[in-house]
Amino acid sequence: DGGITQSPKYLFRKEGQNVTLSCEQNLNHDAMYWYRQDPGQGLRLIYYSQIVNDFQKGDIAEGYSVSREKKESFPLTVTSAQKNPTAFYLCASSIGGNEKLFFGSGTQLSVL
Amino acid sequence: DQQVKQNSPSLSVQEGRISILNCDYTNSMFDYFLWYKKYPAEGPTFLISISSIKDKNEDGRFTVFLNKSAKHLSLHIVPSQPGDSAVYFCAASLPGNQFYFGTGTSLTVIP
């Protein structure tokens, strides 16, 4: 079955620690995205990548970093510079047009 | 600045009746509009979309209406079922693959 796999489902971060959220897709999609959802809020764009080895900042990129070394993979690192990291993180992909986004099942990040 | 707005945080409807979820937008350059359904702790799933060149798209119990002059779209669910209870997100996209989401409306369908 094709889809987007996010891992882990739950992640805990200690003070001053960097953590990396995994996102893998086997849909052969060109574009990949990271969104953050906070309670009662919509989805806010962190980073997106339209092709391998290229990515752009979204609306809330500060404190986050990404890489896109392979078409299938778009990991997100939440750095210690992100002071309020507790949120539900969603990875998404699209075939390259703007008609539809496909989402993974999400990672809940909490601070210890 | 929120380009896509859902002004109703919640909506309750009796089973079998119509659910109408509303969405407003500000950017006239959006060329696709989408609706997603989301359960807690899960990723959103795609429901239905509409191109900016159309004013209506229907898929089974779900119909989306687009009013470009008012910069408004709505999702109609008829008849509503208890399994429809979820948070519904409205989204709009620009050429260049940028997607913008509203804050969501929590729909409760009462049996």
Tab-separated table of N, CA and C in Angstrom, chain A residues 9 31 33 35 37 40-43 48 50 88 90 96-101 103-105, chain B residues 31-32 34 36 38 41-44 46 49 89 93-99 101-103:
chain	number	residue	atom	x	y	z
A	9	LYS	N	5.219	7.783	16.707
A	9	LYS	CA	3.890	8.329	16.930
A	9	LYS	C	3.919	9.344	18.069
A	31	ALA	N	6.674	16.763	-4.107
A	31	ALA	CA	6.630	17.785	-3.072
A	31	ALA	C	6.307	17.179	-1.707
A	33	TYR	N	5.908	18.290	2.699
A	33	TYR	CA	5.609	19.409	3.583
A	33	TYR	C	5.649	18.969	5.043
A	35	TYR	N	3.827	20.372	8.633
A	35	TYR	CA	2.894	21.280	9.280
A	35	TYR	C	2.910	21.023	10.783
A	37	GLN	N	0.320	21.467	14.189
A	37	GLN	CA	-1.023	21.773	14.669
A	37	GLN	C	-0.989	21.948	16.179
A	40	GLY	N	-6.841	23.782	18.933
A	40	GLY	CA	-7.732	24.861	18.542
A	40	GLY	C	-7.221	25.725	17.410
A	41	GLN	N	-6.118	25.310	16.808
A	41	GLN	CA	-5.571	26.102	15.708
A	41	GLN	C	-5.519	25.272	14.434
A	42	GLY	N	-5.339	25.974	13.352
A	42	GLY	CA	-5.213	25.297	12.072
A	42	GLY	C	-3.824	24.725	11.886
A	43	LEU	N	-3.558	24.295	10.676
A	43	LEU	CA	-2.258	23.728	10.336
A	43	LEU	C	-1.356	24.851	9.839
A	48	TYR	N	8.689	23.317	3.346
A	48	TYR	CA	8.245	22.481	2.256
A	48	TYR	C	9.365	22.322	1.245
A	50	GLN	N	9.993	21.048	-2.883
A	50	GLN	CA	9.353	20.680	-4.144
A	50	GLN	C	10.176	19.676	-4.935
A	88	PHE	N	1.357	18.786	17.596
A	88	PHE	CA	1.143	17.629	16.738
A	88	PHE	C	1.728	17.972	15.376
A	90	LEU	N	2.586	17.150	11.434
A	90	LEU	CA	2.056	16.413	10.294
A	90	LEU	C	2.939	16.582	9.072
A	96	GLY	N	2.887	17.154	-7.064
A	96	GLY	CA	3.594	18.245	-7.716
A	96	GLY	C	2.667	19.365	-8.108
A	97	GLY	N	1.388	19.036	-8.203
A	97	GLY	CA	0.406	20.083	-8.457
A	97	GLY	C	-0.162	20.575	-7.145
A	98	ASN	N	-1.111	21.459	-7.227
A	98	ASN	CA	-1.688	22.021	-6.004
A	98	ASN	C	-3.129	21.585	-5.795
A	99	GLU	N	-3.445	20.377	-6.284
A	99	GLU	CA	-4.827	19.928	-6.208
A	99	GLU	C	-5.148	19.133	-4.962
A	100	LYS	N	-4.149	18.536	-4.346
A	100	LYS	CA	-4.426	17.688	-3.192
A	100	LYS	C	-3.151	17.429	-2.414
A	101	LEU	N	-3.307	17.406	-1.079
A	101	LEU	CA	-2.237	16.995	-0.186
A	101	LEU	C	-2.626	15.671	0.452
A	103	PHE	N	-1.667	13.247	3.729
A	103	PHE	CA	-1.039	13.400	5.030
A	103	PHE	C	-0.645	12.069	5.647
A	104	GLY	N	0.411	12.126	6.467
A	104	GLY	CA	0.748	11.011	7.328
A	104	GLY	C	-0.125	11.037	8.575
A	105	SER	N	0.143	10.110	9.494
A	105	SER	CA	-0.708	9.972	10.683
A	105	SER	C	-0.248	10.857	11.835
B	31	ASP	N	-6.422	28.844	-6.518
B	31	ASP	CA	-7.077	28.187	-7.648
B	31	ASP	C	-7.670	26.825	-7.326
B	32	TYR	N	-7.389	26.284	-6.139
B	32	TYR	CA	-8.085	25.083	-5.694
B	32	TYR	C	-8.487	25.269	-4.234
B	34	LEU	N	-10.055	22.931	-0.910
B	34	LEU	CA	-10.146	21.545	-0.469
B	34	LEU	C	-10.781	21.466	0.915
B	36	TYR	N	-10.843	18.787	4.267
B	36	TYR	CA	-10.246	17.621	4.916
B	36	TYR	C	-11.014	17.319	6.195
B	38	LYS	N	-10.642	15.347	9.948
B	38	LYS	CA	-9.578	14.917	10.849
B	38	LYS	C	-10.144	14.401	12.166
B	41	ALA	N	-5.550	12.920	16.954
B	41	ALA	CA	-4.302	12.159	16.895
B	41	ALA	C	-4.129	11.391	15.588
B	42	GLU	N	-4.816	11.831	14.546
B	42	GLU	CA	-4.627	11.235	13.224
B	42	GLU	C	-4.364	12.331	12.200
B	43	GLY	N	-3.844	11.936	11.043
B	43	GLY	CA	-3.655	12.901	9.976
B	43	GLY	C	-4.965	13.211	9.274
B	44	PRO	N	-5.092	14.394	8.691
B	44	PRO	CA	-6.307	14.736	7.936
B	44	PRO	C	-6.449	13.842	6.713
B	46	PHE	N	-8.391	13.543	2.945
B	46	PHE	CA	-9.013	14.361	1.903
B	46	PHE	C	-10.469	13.957	1.704
B	49	SER	N	-12.696	18.419	-3.269
B	49	SER	CA	-12.090	19.686	-3.667
B	49	SER	C	-12.889	20.322	-4.792
B	89	PHE	N	-11.369	20.698	8.127
B	89	PHE	CA	-10.505	21.812	7.746
B	89	PHE	C	-10.771	22.214	6.304
B	93	SER	N	-5.283	26.523	-2.169
B	93	SER	CA	-3.924	26.381	-2.688
B	93	SER	C	-3.649	27.370	-3.815
B	94	LEU	N	-2.375	27.715	-3.906
B	94	LEU	CA	-1.876	28.591	-4.955
B	94	LEU	C	-1.030	27.787	-5.933
B	95	PRO	N	-0.902	28.236	-7.159
B	95	PRO	CA	0.096	27.634	-8.045
B	95	PRO	C	1.457	27.706	-7.364
B	96	GLY	N	2.288	26.696	-7.522
B	96	GLY	CA	3.544	26.673	-6.777
B	96	GLY	C	3.430	25.846	-5.527
B	97	ASN	N	2.281	25.153	-5.393
B	97	ASN	CA	2.113	24.147	-4.343
B	97	ASN	C	2.113	24.696	-2.932
B	98	GLN	N	1.573	25.868	-2.727
B	98	GLN	CA	1.416	26.385	-1.378
B	98	GLN	C	-0.037	26.192	-0.946
B	99	PHE	N	-0.197	25.561	0.214
B	99	PHE	CA	-1.520	25.256	0.748
B	99	PHE	C	-1.722	26.032	2.041
B	101	PHE	N	-4.466	26.610	5.360
B	101	PHE	CA	-5.544	25.940	6.066
B	101	PHE	C	-6.277	26.882	7.011
B	102	GLY	N	-7.571	26.634	7.181
B	102	GLY	CA	-8.345	27.306	8.207
B	102	GLY	C	-8.103	26.651	9.555
B	103	THR	N	-8.769	27.163	10.584
B	103	THR	CA	-8.564	26.685	11.945
B	103	THR	C	-9.446	25.495	12.303
